[in-house]
CSV table of C-alpha atoms in Angstrom, one decimal:
chain,number,residue,atom,x,y,z
A,1,UNK,CA,-32.1,-71.9,34.7
A,2,UNK,CA,-30.6,-74.1,37.8
A,3,UNK,CA,-28.1,-76.6,37.0
A,4,UNK,CA,-30.6,-79.5,37.6
A,5,UNK,CA,-33.0,-78.0,34.9
A,6,UNK,CA,-30.0,-77.7,32.5
A,7,UNK,CA,-29.3,-81.1,33.1
A,8,UNK,CA,-32.6,-82.4,32.8
A,9,UNK,CA,-32.7,-80.4,29.5
A,10,UNK,CA,-29.5,-81.8,28.1
A,11,UNK,CA,-30.5,-85.5,29.2
A,12,UNK,CA,-33.6,-85.3,27.4
A,13,UNK,CA,-32.8,-83.7,24.1
A,14,UNK,CA,-29.8,-85.6,23.9
A,15,UNK,CA,-32.0,-88.7,24.2
A,16,UNK,CA,-34.6,-87.3,21.6
A,17,UNK,CA,-31.6,-86.8,19.2
A,18,UNK,CA,-30.3,-90.2,19.7
A,19,UNK,CA,-33.8,-91.7,18.9
A,20,UNK,CA,-34.1,-89.5,15.9
A,21,UNK,CA,-30.8,-90.5,14.4
A,22,UNK,CA,-31.7,-94.0,15.1
A,23,UNK,CA,-35.3,-94.6,14.1
A,24,UNK,CA,-36.1,-91.4,12.6
A,25,UNK,CA,-39.1,-89.0,13.2
A,26,UNK,CA,-41.8,-91.6,14.3
A,27,UNK,CA,-39.2,-92.8,16.8
A,28,UNK,CA,-39.2,-89.9,18.7
A,29,UNK,CA,-42.1,-90.2,21.1
A,30,UNK,CA,-42.4,-89.0,24.5
A,31,UNK,CA,-42.5,-92.5,26.3
A,32,UNK,CA,-39.3,-93.5,24.5
A,33,UNK,CA,-37.4,-90.2,25.1
A,34,UNK,CA,-38.5,-90.3,28.6
A,35,UNK,CA,-37.2,-93.9,29.0
A,36,UNK,CA,-34.1,-93.5,27.5
A,37,UNK,CA,-33.4,-90.2,29.5
A,38,UNK,CA,-34.5,-91.8,32.6
A,39,UNK,CA,-37.3,-89.0,33.5
A,40,UNK,CA,-40.9,-89.2,33.8
A,41,UNK,CA,-43.0,-88.7,31.0
A,42,UNK,CA,-44.9,-86.0,32.7
A,43,UNK,CA,-41.7,-83.9,33.1
A,44,UNK,CA,-41.3,-84.1,29.3
A,45,UNK,CA,-44.9,-83.1,28.6
A,46,UNK,CA,-44.5,-80.1,30.7
A,47,UNK,CA,-41.6,-78.4,28.8
A,48,UNK,CA,-42.0,-80.0,25.5
A,49,UNK,CA,-45.7,-80.5,24.6
A,50,UNK,CA,-45.3,-82.4,21.3
A,51,UNK,CA,-42.7,-84.1,19.3
A,52,UNK,CA,-42.0,-81.0,16.9
A,53,UNK,CA,-41.0,-79.0,20.1
A,54,UNK,CA,-38.6,-81.9,21.2
A,55,UNK,CA,-37.1,-82.2,17.8
A,56,UNK,CA,-36.8,-78.5,17.3
A,57,UNK,CA,-35.1,-77.9,20.9
A,58,UNK,CA,-32.9,-81.1,20.1
A,59,UNK,CA,-31.6,-79.5,16.9
A,60,UNK,CA,-30.7,-76.5,18.2
A,61,UNK,CA,-29.0,-78.1,21.1
A,62,UNK,CA,-26.7,-80.0,18.7
A,63,UNK,CA,-26.4,-76.6,16.9
A,64,UNK,CA,-22.9,-76.3,16.8
A,65,UNK,CA,-20.7,-78.8,15.1
A,66,UNK,CA,-16.9,-79.2,15.7
A,67,UNK,CA,-15.5,-77.4,12.9
A,68,UNK,CA,-12.1,-76.9,11.7
A,69,UNK,CA,-10.1,-73.9,13.2
A,70,UNK,CA,-8.8,-71.7,10.7
A,71,UNK,CA,-5.2,-71.2,9.8
A,72,UNK,CA,-5.2,-68.7,7.1
A,73,UNK,CA,-4.2,-71.1,4.5
A,74,UNK,CA,-7.4,-71.1,2.4
A,75,UNK,CA,-6.6,-74.4,0.9
A,76,UNK,CA,-5.9,-76.2,4.1
A,77,UNK,CA,-9.0,-74.6,5.8
A,78,UNK,CA,-11.2,-75.6,3.2
A,79,UNK,CA,-9.8,-79.3,3.4
A,80,UNK,CA,-10.1,-79.2,6.9
A,81,UNK,CA,-13.7,-77.7,7.1
A,82,UNK,CA,-14.8,-80.5,4.6
A,83,UNK,CA,-13.1,-83.3,6.9
A,84,UNK,CA,-14.8,-81.9,9.7
A,85,UNK,CA,-18.1,-81.8,8.1
A,86,UNK,CA,-17.4,-85.6,6.9
A,87,UNK,CA,-16.4,-86.3,10.6
A,88,UNK,CA,-19.5,-84.9,11.9
A,89,UNK,CA,-21.4,-86.8,9.3
A,90,UNK,CA,-20.0,-90.2,9.9
A,91,UNK,CA,-19.0,-90.3,13.6
A,92,UNK,CA,-21.6,-87.7,15.1
A,93,UNK,CA,-24.5,-89.1,13.0
A,94,UNK,CA,-24.8,-86.0,11.5
A,95,UNK,CA,-26.0,-87.9,8.2
A,96,UNK,CA,-29.0,-89.3,9.8
A,97,UNK,CA,-30.0,-86.1,11.3
A,98,UNK,CA,-29.9,-84.4,8.1
A,99,UNK,CA,-31.8,-86.9,6.2
A,100,UNK,CA,-34.5,-86.8,8.6
A,101,UNK,CA,-34.8,-83.0,8.0
A,102,UNK,CA,-34.7,-83.5,4.4
A,103,UNK,CA,-37.3,-86.2,4.1
A,104,UNK,CA,-39.7,-85.0,7.1
A,105,UNK,CA,-39.4,-81.4,6.0
A,106,UNK,CA,-42.2,-82.4,3.1
A,107,UNK,CA,-44.9,-83.4,5.2
A,108,UNK,CA,-44.0,-81.5,8.6
A,109,UNK,CA,-43.8,-77.8,7.1
A,110,UNK,CA,-42.7,-76.6,10.8
A,111,UNK,CA,-39.4,-78.6,10.1
A,112,UNK,CA,-38.4,-76.1,7.3
A,113,UNK,CA,-37.6,-73.6,9.4
A,114,UNK,CA,-35.8,-76.0,11.8
A,115,UNK,CA,-33.7,-77.2,8.8
A,116,UNK,CA,-33.1,-73.8,7.7
A,117,UNK,CA,-31.6,-72.6,11.0
A,118,UNK,CA,-29.5,-75.9,11.3
A,119,UNK,CA,-28.0,-75.8,7.8
A,120,UNK,CA,-27.3,-72.2,7.7
A,121,UNK,CA,-25.4,-72.7,11.3
A,122,UNK,CA,-23.6,-75.5,9.6
A,123,UNK,CA,-22.5,-74.0,6.7
A,124,UNK,CA,-21.5,-70.5,8.0
A,125,UNK,CA,-17.7,-71.4,8.4
A,126,UNK,CA,-17.5,-72.6,5.1
A,127,UNK,CA,-19.2,-69.6,3.8
A,128,UNK,CA,-16.9,-67.5,5.9
A,129,UNK,CA,-13.8,-69.1,4.1
A,130,UNK,CA,-15.2,-68.4,0.8
A,131,UNK,CA,-16.4,-65.0,1.0
A,132,UNK,CA,-13.4,-63.4,0.6
A,133,UNK,CA,-12.4,-64.7,-2.6
A,134,UNK,CA,-16.0,-65.3,-4.1
A,135,UNK,CA,-19.6,-63.4,-4.2
A,136,UNK,CA,-23.1,-63.6,-5.2
A,137,UNK,CA,-23.9,-66.9,-7.4
A,138,UNK,CA,-20.4,-67.9,-7.4
A,139,UNK,CA,-20.5,-67.8,-3.6
A,140,UNK,CA,-23.7,-69.6,-3.6
A,141,UNK,CA,-22.5,-72.2,-6.0
A,142,UNK,CA,-19.1,-73.0,-4.4
A,143,UNK,CA,-20.4,-73.2,-1.2
A,144,UNK,CA,-23.2,-75.7,-2.2
A,145,UNK,CA,-20.8,-77.6,-4.5
A,146,UNK,CA,-18.3,-78.1,-1.6
A,147,UNK,CA,-20.9,-79.0,1.1
A,148,UNK,CA,-22.7,-80.9,-1.4
A,149,UNK,CA,-20.0,-83.1,-2.4
A,150,UNK,CA,-20.1,-84.4,1.1
A,151,UNK,CA,-24.0,-84.6,1.3
A,152,UNK,CA,-24.3,-86.1,-2.0
A,153,UNK,CA,-21.6,-89.1,-1.3
A,154,UNK,CA,-22.6,-89.5,2.3
A,155,UNK,CA,-26.5,-89.5,1.9
A,156,UNK,CA,-27.1,-90.7,-1.9
A,157,UNK,CA,-23.7,-92.7,-2.2
A,158,UNK,CA,-23.9,-94.2,1.1
A,159,UNK,CA,-20.3,-93.4,1.7
A,160,UNK,CA,-18.3,-89.9,2.4
A,161,UNK,CA,-15.7,-88.8,0.1
A,162,UNK,CA,-12.2,-89.9,0.6
A,163,UNK,CA,-9.2,-87.8,1.6
A,164,UNK,CA,-8.1,-87.6,-2.2
A,165,UNK,CA,-11.8,-86.6,-3.3
A,166,UNK,CA,-12.1,-83.8,-1.0
A,167,UNK,CA,-8.9,-82.4,-1.9
A,168,UNK,CA,-9.8,-82.7,-5.5
A,169,UNK,CA,-13.3,-80.9,-5.0
A,170,UNK,CA,-11.3,-78.0,-3.0
A,171,UNK,CA,-8.6,-78.1,-5.7
A,172,UNK,CA,-11.4,-77.7,-8.6
A,173,UNK,CA,-12.8,-74.8,-6.8
A,174,UNK,CA,-9.5,-73.1,-6.0
A,175,UNK,CA,-8.3,-73.3,-9.7
A,176,UNK,CA,-11.9,-71.9,-10.6
A,177,UNK,CA,-11.5,-68.9,-8.3
A,178,UNK,CA,-8.0,-67.7,-9.2
A,179,UNK,CA,-8.4,-68.8,-12.6
A,180,UNK,CA,-11.5,-67.1,-13.8
B,1,UNK,CA,-46.3,-110.2,-20.1
B,2,UNK,CA,-49.6,-109.5,-21.5
B,3,UNK,CA,-50.8,-105.7,-21.9
B,4,UNK,CA,-53.1,-106.3,-19.1
B,5,UNK,CA,-50.2,-107.3,-16.8
B,6,UNK,CA,-48.2,-104.6,-17.8
B,7,UNK,CA,-50.6,-102.0,-17.2
B,8,UNK,CA,-51.7,-103.2,-14.1
B,9,UNK,CA,-48.0,-103.3,-13.0
B,10,UNK,CA,-47.7,-99.7,-14.2
B,11,UNK,CA,-50.8,-98.3,-12.4
B,12,UNK,CA,-49.8,-100.2,-9.1
B,13,UNK,CA,-46.1,-98.9,-9.3
B,14,UNK,CA,-47.0,-95.5,-10.1
B,15,UNK,CA,-49.5,-95.5,-7.2
B,16,UNK,CA,-46.6,-96.8,-4.8
B,17,UNK,CA,-44.4,-94.0,-5.9
B,18,UNK,CA,-47.1,-91.3,-5.5
B,19,UNK,CA,-47.8,-92.4,-2.0
B,20,UNK,CA,-44.1,-92.5,-1.3
B,21,UNK,CA,-43.2,-89.1,-2.5
B,22,UNK,CA,-46.4,-87.5,-0.7
B,23,UNK,CA,-46.3,-89.4,2.7
B,24,UNK,CA,-42.7,-91.0,2.7
B,25,UNK,CA,-42.0,-94.5,3.6
B,26,UNK,CA,-44.9,-95.6,6.0
B,27,UNK,CA,-47.4,-94.1,3.6
B,28,UNK,CA,-46.6,-96.9,1.0
B,29,UNK,CA,-49.2,-99.8,2.3
B,30,UNK,CA,-50.9,-102.5,0.7
B,31,UNK,CA,-54.1,-100.8,1.5
B,32,UNK,CA,-53.6,-97.3,0.5
B,33,UNK,CA,-51.5,-98.2,-2.8
B,34,UNK,CA,-54.4,-100.6,-4.1
B,35,UNK,CA,-57.1,-98.0,-3.2
B,36,UNK,CA,-55.1,-95.4,-5.1
B,37,UNK,CA,-54.6,-97.6,-8.1
B,38,UNK,CA,-58.1,-99.2,-8.4
B,39,UNK,CA,-57.1,-102.8,-7.6
B,40,UNK,CA,-57.7,-105.5,-5.1
B,41,UNK,CA,-55.5,-105.7,-2.2
B,42,UNK,CA,-55.1,-109.5,-2.9
B,43,UNK,CA,-53.8,-108.5,-6.5
B,44,UNK,CA,-51.0,-106.5,-4.9
B,45,UNK,CA,-50.0,-109.1,-2.3
B,46,UNK,CA,-49.9,-111.7,-5.2
B,47,UNK,CA,-46.8,-109.7,-7.0
B,48,UNK,CA,-45.4,-107.6,-4.2
B,49,UNK,CA,-45.3,-109.8,-0.8
B,50,UNK,CA,-44.1,-106.6,1.4
B,51,UNK,CA,-43.6,-102.9,1.2
B,52,UNK,CA,-40.0,-103.2,0.2
B,53,UNK,CA,-40.8,-105.4,-3.0
B,54,UNK,CA,-43.4,-102.4,-4.0
B,55,UNK,CA,-40.8,-99.6,-3.3
B,56,UNK,CA,-37.8,-101.6,-5.3
B,57,UNK,CA,-39.9,-102.2,-8.4
B,58,UNK,CA,-41.4,-98.7,-7.9
B,59,UNK,CA,-38.0,-97.0,-8.2
B,60,UNK,CA,-37.1,-99.5,-11.0
B,61,UNK,CA,-39.9,-98.2,-13.0
B,62,UNK,CA,-39.2,-94.5,-12.2
B,63,UNK,CA,-35.7,-95.4,-13.5
B,64,UNK,CA,-34.8,-93.2,-16.3
B,65,UNK,CA,-35.5,-89.7,-15.4
B,66,UNK,CA,-35.7,-87.2,-18.4
B,67,UNK,CA,-31.8,-86.1,-19.2
B,68,UNK,CA,-30.5,-83.5,-21.4
B,69,UNK,CA,-29.6,-84.6,-24.9
B,70,UNK,CA,-25.9,-83.8,-25.2
B,71,UNK,CA,-24.9,-81.6,-28.0
B,72,UNK,CA,-21.0,-81.8,-27.8
B,73,UNK,CA,-20.7,-78.3,-26.0
B,74,UNK,CA,-19.3,-79.5,-22.8
B,75,UNK,CA,-20.6,-76.4,-20.9
B,76,UNK,CA,-23.8,-76.3,-22.5
B,77,UNK,CA,-24.1,-80.1,-21.8
B,78,UNK,CA,-23.1,-79.9,-18.1
B,79,UNK,CA,-25.5,-76.9,-17.6
B,80,UNK,CA,-28.4,-78.7,-19.6
B,81,UNK,CA,-27.9,-81.7,-17.7
B,82,UNK,CA,-27.8,-79.9,-14.1
B,83,UNK,CA,-31.0,-78.2,-15.5
B,84,UNK,CA,-32.8,-81.4,-16.2
B,85,UNK,CA,-31.7,-82.7,-12.8
B,86,UNK,CA,-33.4,-79.7,-11.0
B,87,UNK,CA,-36.7,-80.0,-13.1
B,88,UNK,CA,-36.8,-83.7,-11.9
B,89,UNK,CA,-36.6,-82.4,-8.5
B,90,UNK,CA,-38.9,-79.9,-8.5
B,91,UNK,CA,-41.6,-81.0,-11.0
B,92,UNK,CA,-41.2,-84.8,-10.7
B,93,UNK,CA,-40.8,-84.6,-7.0
B,94,UNK,CA,-37.4,-86.3,-7.2
B,95,UNK,CA,-36.5,-84.5,-4.0
B,96,UNK,CA,-38.9,-86.4,-2.3
B,97,UNK,CA,-37.9,-89.6,-3.7
B,98,UNK,CA,-34.2,-89.1,-2.9
B,99,UNK,CA,-34.9,-87.8,0.4
B,100,UNK,CA,-36.9,-90.9,1.4
B,101,UNK,CA,-34.1,-93.3,0.1
B,102,UNK,CA,-31.5,-91.1,2.0
B,103,UNK,CA,-33.6,-91.2,5.3
B,104,UNK,CA,-34.7,-94.9,5.2
B,105,UNK,CA,-31.5,-96.5,3.8
B,106,UNK,CA,-30.6,-96.1,7.5
B,107,UNK,CA,-33.1,-98.2,9.1
B,108,UNK,CA,-34.1,-100.4,6.2
B,109,UNK,CA,-30.6,-101.5,4.9
B,110,UNK,CA,-32.6,-103.3,1.7
B,111,UNK,CA,-32.6,-99.9,0.6
B,112,UNK,CA,-29.0,-99.4,0.4
B,113,UNK,CA,-29.2,-101.3,-2.7
B,114,UNK,CA,-32.1,-99.8,-4.4
B,115,UNK,CA,-30.7,-96.3,-3.5
B,116,UNK,CA,-27.2,-97.5,-5.1
B,117,UNK,CA,-28.9,-98.4,-8.4
B,118,UNK,CA,-31.2,-95.7,-8.6
B,119,UNK,CA,-28.3,-93.0,-7.9
B,120,UNK,CA,-25.9,-94.5,-10.0
B,121,UNK,CA,-28.5,-94.5,-13.2
B,122,UNK,CA,-29.3,-91.0,-12.6
B,123,UNK,CA,-25.5,-89.9,-12.4
B,124,UNK,CA,-24.3,-91.6,-15.4
B,125,UNK,CA,-25.0,-88.8,-18.1
B,126,UNK,CA,-23.2,-86.3,-15.7
B,127,UNK,CA,-20.6,-88.8,-15.5
B,128,UNK,CA,-20.1,-89.4,-19.2
B,129,UNK,CA,-20.0,-85.8,-19.9
B,130,UNK,CA,-17.0,-85.4,-17.6
B,131,UNK,CA,-15.1,-88.6,-18.2
B,132,UNK,CA,-13.2,-87.4,-21.3
B,133,UNK,CA,-11.9,-84.4,-19.2
B,134,UNK,CA,-11.4,-85.8,-15.7
B,135,UNK,CA,-10.6,-89.2,-14.0
B,136,UNK,CA,-10.1,-91.1,-10.8
B,137,UNK,CA,-10.7,-88.8,-7.6
B,138,UNK,CA,-11.1,-85.7,-9.9
B,139,UNK,CA,-13.9,-87.2,-11.8
B,140,UNK,CA,-15.5,-88.4,-8.5
B,141,UNK,CA,-15.3,-85.1,-6.8
B,142,UNK,CA,-16.7,-83.1,-10.0
B,143,UNK,CA,-19.4,-85.6,-10.2
B,144,UNK,CA,-20.4,-85.2,-6.5
B,145,UNK,CA,-19.7,-81.5,-6.6
B,146,UNK,CA,-22.1,-80.8,-9.6
B,147,UNK,CA,-25.0,-83.1,-8.8
B,148,UNK,CA,-24.4,-82.2,-4.9
B,149,UNK,CA,-24.8,-78.5,-5.9
B,150,UNK,CA,-28.5,-79.4,-6.6
B,151,UNK,CA,-29.0,-82.0,-4.1
B,152,UNK,CA,-27.8,-79.7,-1.1
B,153,UNK,CA,-29.9,-76.7,-2.4
B,154,UNK,CA,-32.9,-78.7,-2.9
B,155,UNK,CA,-33.0,-81.2,0.1
B,156,UNK,CA,-31.0,-78.8,2.7
B,157,UNK,CA,-31.8,-75.4,1.6
B,158,UNK,CA,-35.4,-76.1,0.6
B,159,UNK,CA,-34.9,-74.2,-2.7
B,160,UNK,CA,-33.0,-75.3,-5.9
B,161,UNK,CA,-30.3,-73.5,-7.3
B,162,UNK,CA,-31.0,-70.5,-9.6
B,163,UNK,CA,-29.8,-70.6,-13.2
B,164,UNK,CA,-27.3,-68.4,-12.3
B,165,UNK,CA,-26.0,-70.8,-9.4
B,166,UNK,CA,-26.2,-73.7,-11.7
B,167,UNK,CA,-24.0,-71.8,-14.4
B,168,UNK,CA,-21.5,-70.6,-11.9
B,169,UNK,CA,-21.0,-74.0,-10.7
B,170,UNK,CA,-20.2,-75.3,-14.0
B,171,UNK,CA,-18.0,-72.5,-15.0
B,172,UNK,CA,-16.1,-73.1,-11.6
B,173,UNK,CA,-15.5,-76.9,-12.6
B,174,UNK,CA,-14.7,-76.1,-16.1
B,175,UNK,CA,-11.9,-73.3,-15.2
B,176,UNK,CA,-10.7,-76.1,-12.6
B,177,UNK,CA,-10.6,-78.6,-15.5
B,178,UNK,CA,-8.8,-76.7,-18.0
B,179,UNK,CA,-6.5,-74.4,-15.6
B,180,UNK,CA,-5.1,-77.3,-13.7
């Protein structure tokens, strides 16, 4: 793709994600996204025939959230990765993106696959940190507990975990790992 | 309230919650809920002036989800409580109710308080089980991790944790509690 096409794509998908996190699934209309990105509606329809196509590509573009750069110190790396996740939730509105995926994947089954790819991608660094010390159901459980502590606090309490809570979560798991 | 009023109230709020879990926030209209419950729209408007009033009372009615009856064996009680939570998620569509609260509390700030009450109520038994062995940030973290493991798997993976994963989560926390 030439740079003009790439720029259009980036502008449109950024606008689509902005509409999604601000207003939810129904806010992602071709008219609103086109207006926000500064392109003609016809341009959007040519590349993305429907809302689902726009949302799917918008999630693929977001794709790589900022993650913690591993240092080799497991405790520091787990804390760092959870803090990155928390930052993405609160400062990059990942909380809204995940909430929309969780809610709309019920009525819109095509979103199940979008959610699967996006969540798998986001979880990968956490899983890679834990894989040398845990496996099977314990690896699944620890990944779900650590990511889940941030998800639960942010999406259901409406407030992300404090630094102290993040460290307490990591320490509970690490004692569990080494003490079992 | 006489029994006829109570029955009307129960029927309407059950219908409102059914619409919510099936279609989401926008599906809760006075026309649809009245039709589903078998009452006149005017009856609904007389008691619940808007969608928020209907949804708020519907969540209050759901209120007490079935919980595990504590036995005094901490491990068995934590596993039992998580299994009850998982059952409520998958069989009583609590997954949908929580997803709608998580998503709509963004654009509809009045739902923040509804979410707070509902989640606090749902978490209470888990918190009571953990309170004798943990406090402060560690209690918060353990509650968020255990509830979060079910929330994360159900809402973001689209599949609740297996029995093995539930037990692994409880064991990781319990080793952390006793080994710290």
